[in-house]
């Protein structure tokens, strides 16, 4: 009697769990945000007290008096205690804009994204996966990291003889999605701070405006002749806070939209390269080879 034991086709291997490699980077970025906020506030207070509040900007050398005509430092100082808060927001927009610009520049890599994606496509068309991985190593950055992960999985699936073609394509697609999920949070980090500043800068400016108008009406409500100096200071405080709040909010909106568009370009490049990898694999790898050695035992 002859008994044949055929090797069973192994089940699809589950994708490895995503390594939380962004945790250390995320904690470092959070620490940077906290330090930046505290430093910006301290610098703003120092600028408000020692620069804008310097006696040289005011009549008689006393910042309790009206500012010298045409001296805008003294005018800003008369905006009141809300001014340092608005200055803090203005500095934070600048700080986080510079930080995002540097981060996105590193994420883009050493060459232009369009040239990199074109190179990957050319390598894939001639089935030069090793050359494509080498191009990723030269490019560096978040886009190259995601594409490289997909190419490594491409090589692994091309050597696999047991999984179905659809399972291989799904494994490559899942690897690209997981790598993208690890890289995107670092691209979008601190953007929420910029968007928050865009929303609340105007509101804080309105708070300063209301406080200034309260002072102005208090000067008008005094018995006898109205306090002209108090009225002028109240109106000045209201207008200065409005101007600073609108300026900070406008700058934050522009920065947020700019960086969002840059992130969209990077994600589009990732999607384009990932689509090319999957399409190339589907085209160059046909039916699955289920041929397996057979153990024959004669009894």
XYZ file of C-alpha atoms in Angstrom:
299
model
C 0.000 0.000 0.000
C 1.303 3.386 -0.974
C 0.590 6.394 1.230
C 1.175 9.943 -0.007
C 1.552 12.795 2.411
C 1.298 16.094 0.604
C 2.568 19.193 2.273
C -0.218 21.474 3.395
C -0.254 25.009 2.045
C 0.481 27.349 4.958
C -2.033 29.980 5.888
C -1.384 33.646 5.179
C 1.127 35.065 7.607
C -0.297 37.942 9.605
C 1.541 41.210 9.213
C 3.808 42.041 12.070
C 2.467 44.500 14.560
C 3.581 48.047 13.972
C 6.532 48.919 16.135
C 5.858 52.012 18.182
C 9.025 53.643 16.973
C 7.331 57.036 16.940
C 6.860 57.037 20.715
C 10.289 58.452 21.560
C 10.048 60.987 18.772
C 6.539 61.945 19.892
C 7.588 62.462 23.505
C 10.552 64.536 22.350
C 8.269 66.668 20.203
C 5.847 67.186 23.108
C 8.720 68.307 25.325
C 9.802 70.714 22.607
C 6.282 72.168 22.429
C 6.116 72.734 26.196
C 9.570 74.332 26.307
C 8.723 76.521 23.299
C 5.500 77.793 24.906
C 7.212 78.642 28.208
C 10.200 80.274 26.499
C 7.958 82.299 24.171
C 5.923 83.611 27.106
C 9.032 84.620 29.069
C 10.535 86.366 26.043
C 7.232 88.136 25.361
C 7.007 89.458 28.919
C 10.606 90.675 28.782
C 9.998 92.413 25.446
C 6.813 94.011 26.754
C 8.397 95.300 29.975
C 11.930 96.253 28.910
C 11.521 97.100 25.209
C 8.013 98.407 24.686
C 7.809 99.768 28.241
C 11.151 101.573 28.160
C 10.816 105.182 29.286
C 12.442 106.516 26.115
C 9.220 105.804 24.243
C 7.067 108.006 26.489
C 6.688 111.656 27.319
C 8.763 112.649 30.326
C 10.563 109.285 30.290
C 7.732 107.631 32.246
C 5.712 104.809 30.717
C 2.708 105.972 32.742
C 2.468 108.957 30.401
C 1.317 109.016 26.813
C 3.717 107.626 24.199
C 5.767 110.013 22.094
C 4.047 110.881 18.834
C 4.968 108.362 16.155
C 6.642 105.940 18.593
C 4.830 102.662 17.982
C 6.677 100.797 20.743
C 5.020 103.027 23.282
C 1.676 102.618 21.526
C 1.946 98.818 21.732
C 2.857 99.037 25.419
C -0.375 100.909 26.028
C -2.216 97.827 24.805
C -2.147 96.551 28.361
C -1.411 93.171 29.997
C -3.009 91.164 27.167
C -0.206 92.239 24.828
C 2.357 89.728 26.232
C -0.130 86.903 25.651
C -0.668 87.993 22.055
C 3.082 88.352 21.563
C 3.504 84.813 22.894
C 1.056 83.507 20.309
C 2.801 85.448 17.555
C 6.196 83.994 18.539
C 4.736 80.480 18.772
C 3.406 80.708 15.233
C 6.884 81.652 14.022
C 8.628 78.962 16.118
C 6.343 76.107 15.074
C 6.327 77.268 11.456
C 10.123 77.021 11.372
C 9.984 73.627 13.130
C 7.416 72.287 10.647
C 9.380 73.620 7.692
C 12.512 71.800 8.849
C 10.595 68.579 9.592
C 8.850 68.513 6.208
C 12.122 69.287 4.475
C 13.698 66.224 6.101
C 10.609 64.147 5.314
C 10.850 65.056 1.646
C 14.375 63.702 1.418
C 17.512 64.746 -0.404
C 15.949 65.113 -3.878
C 12.642 66.299 -5.250
C 9.707 63.985 -4.613
C 8.705 63.955 -8.286
C 12.172 62.811 -9.356
C 12.233 60.133 -6.645
C 8.842 58.697 -7.603
C 9.870 58.719 -11.263
C 13.037 56.791 -10.392
C 11.083 54.199 -8.431
C 8.712 53.699 -11.338
C 11.596 53.208 -13.753
C 13.229 50.656 -11.468
C 9.948 48.788 -11.053
C 9.319 48.683 -14.803
C 12.554 46.738 -15.292
C 11.926 44.672 -12.134
C 15.025 46.148 -10.457
C 13.753 45.963 -6.875
C 17.253 46.078 -5.405
C 17.984 49.255 -7.334
C 14.692 50.763 -6.141
C 15.593 50.007 -2.511
C 19.013 51.590 -3.073
C 17.264 54.700 -4.423
C 15.191 54.833 -1.224
C 18.364 54.624 0.866
C 19.812 57.558 -1.068
C 16.631 59.623 -0.896
C 15.913 59.129 2.830
C 12.979 60.870 4.476
C 9.454 59.723 5.312
C 8.358 59.067 1.729
C 11.434 56.934 1.045
C 10.912 55.039 4.309
C 7.370 54.058 3.340
C 8.340 53.108 -0.209
C 11.295 51.080 1.052
C 9.060 49.118 3.421
C 6.758 48.307 0.517
C 9.673 47.216 -1.684
C 11.102 44.947 1.010
C 7.691 43.312 1.370
C 7.588 43.086 -2.457
C 10.788 41.061 -2.426
C 9.499 38.842 0.339
C 6.232 38.144 -1.468
C 7.970 37.509 -4.791
C 9.905 34.644 -3.136
C 6.832 33.198 -1.459
C 5.527 30.088 -3.285
C 2.455 29.321 -1.227
C 0.334 32.420 -0.777
C -2.237 33.315 -3.371
C -1.564 36.320 -5.563
C -4.357 38.336 -3.935
C -2.935 37.571 -0.492
C 0.501 38.760 -1.575
C -0.887 42.003 -2.969
C -2.862 42.527 0.236
C 0.268 41.934 2.331
C 2.229 44.525 0.339
C -0.620 47.021 0.586
C -0.927 46.472 4.336
C 2.808 46.986 4.825
C 2.643 50.310 2.974
C -0.380 51.413 5.000
C 1.288 50.521 8.310
C 4.478 52.359 7.360
C 2.430 55.374 6.314
C 0.578 55.303 9.635
C 3.933 55.456 11.442
C 5.264 58.378 9.404
C 2.197 60.620 9.083
C 1.871 61.541 12.783
C 5.363 63.051 12.709
C 4.442 65.099 9.640
C 1.300 66.451 11.301
C 2.868 66.958 14.728
C 2.366 70.482 16.182
C 0.010 71.457 13.364
C -2.788 71.272 15.911
C -0.991 73.988 17.903
C -0.845 76.247 14.852
C -4.535 75.656 14.097
C -5.426 76.376 17.734
C -3.457 79.616 17.636
C -5.315 80.585 14.475
C -8.608 80.150 16.317
C -7.870 81.726 19.681
C -5.558 84.623 18.725
C -8.498 86.692 17.522
C -10.517 85.781 20.600
C -7.702 86.826 22.938
C -7.393 90.054 20.973
C -11.125 90.631 21.471
C -10.674 90.135 25.211
C -8.062 92.885 25.172
C -10.410 95.019 23.093
C -13.231 94.597 25.600
C -10.928 95.461 28.504
C -9.740 98.569 26.671
C -13.302 99.681 25.950
C -14.210 99.163 29.603
C -11.404 101.549 30.550
C -12.532 104.027 27.909
C -16.137 104.074 29.135
C -14.952 104.261 32.732
C -13.094 107.460 31.815
C -16.263 108.850 30.229
C -18.375 107.926 33.238
C -16.347 109.976 35.704
C -18.121 112.942 37.268
C -17.324 116.351 35.834
C -15.043 116.587 32.823
C -14.183 113.229 31.223
C -10.641 111.936 31.702
C -9.194 112.517 28.247
C -5.977 110.609 29.006
C -7.876 107.606 30.371
C -10.215 107.676 27.378
C -7.290 107.756 24.942
C -5.475 104.940 26.755
C -8.593 102.766 26.788
C -9.219 103.215 23.075
C -5.525 102.631 22.336
C -5.545 99.398 24.326
C -8.639 98.212 22.493
C -7.213 98.900 19.024
C -3.741 97.526 19.739
C -5.109 94.209 21.020
C -7.442 93.909 18.060
C -4.576 94.500 15.622
C -2.227 92.022 17.322
C -4.917 89.363 17.581
C -5.916 89.611 13.924
C -2.271 89.643 12.786
C -1.380 86.527 14.793
C -4.496 84.688 13.646
C -3.928 85.554 9.977
C -0.302 84.394 10.125
C -1.324 81.113 11.799
C -4.004 80.439 9.172
C -1.544 80.997 6.336
C 1.060 78.744 8.000
C -1.459 75.981 8.701
C -2.806 75.923 5.143
C 0.713 75.999 3.699
C 1.981 73.057 5.727
C -1.233 71.099 5.201
C -0.787 71.416 1.450
C 2.830 70.236 1.738
C 1.755 67.191 3.759
C -0.900 66.432 1.138
C 1.812 66.473 -1.531
C 3.890 63.983 0.453
C 0.954 61.653 1.080
C 0.007 61.833 -2.601
C 3.562 60.839 -3.533
C 3.377 57.924 -1.090
C 0.078 56.803 -2.591
C 1.443 57.130 -6.112
C 4.558 55.095 -5.352
C 2.558 52.506 -3.420
C 0.127 52.136 -6.314
C 3.046 51.608 -8.700
C 4.503 48.903 -6.440
C 1.212 47.020 -6.218
C 0.452 47.341 -9.927
C 3.931 46.160 -10.890
C 3.675 43.151 -8.592
C 0.255 42.235 -10.003
C 1.542 42.510 -13.574
C 4.843 40.664 -13.165
C 3.746 37.885 -10.851
C 1.130 35.645 -12.318
C -0.389 32.488 -10.922
C 0.903 31.119 -7.652
C 3.216 28.141 -7.875
C 1.727 25.496 -5.623
C 4.248 22.853 -6.648
C 5.561 21.196 -3.536
C 7.724 18.183 -2.905
C 5.794 15.008 -2.110
C 6.907 12.480 0.469
C 6.120 8.930 -0.653
C 6.155 6.108 1.853
C 5.747 2.502 0.705
C 4.287 0.113 3.186
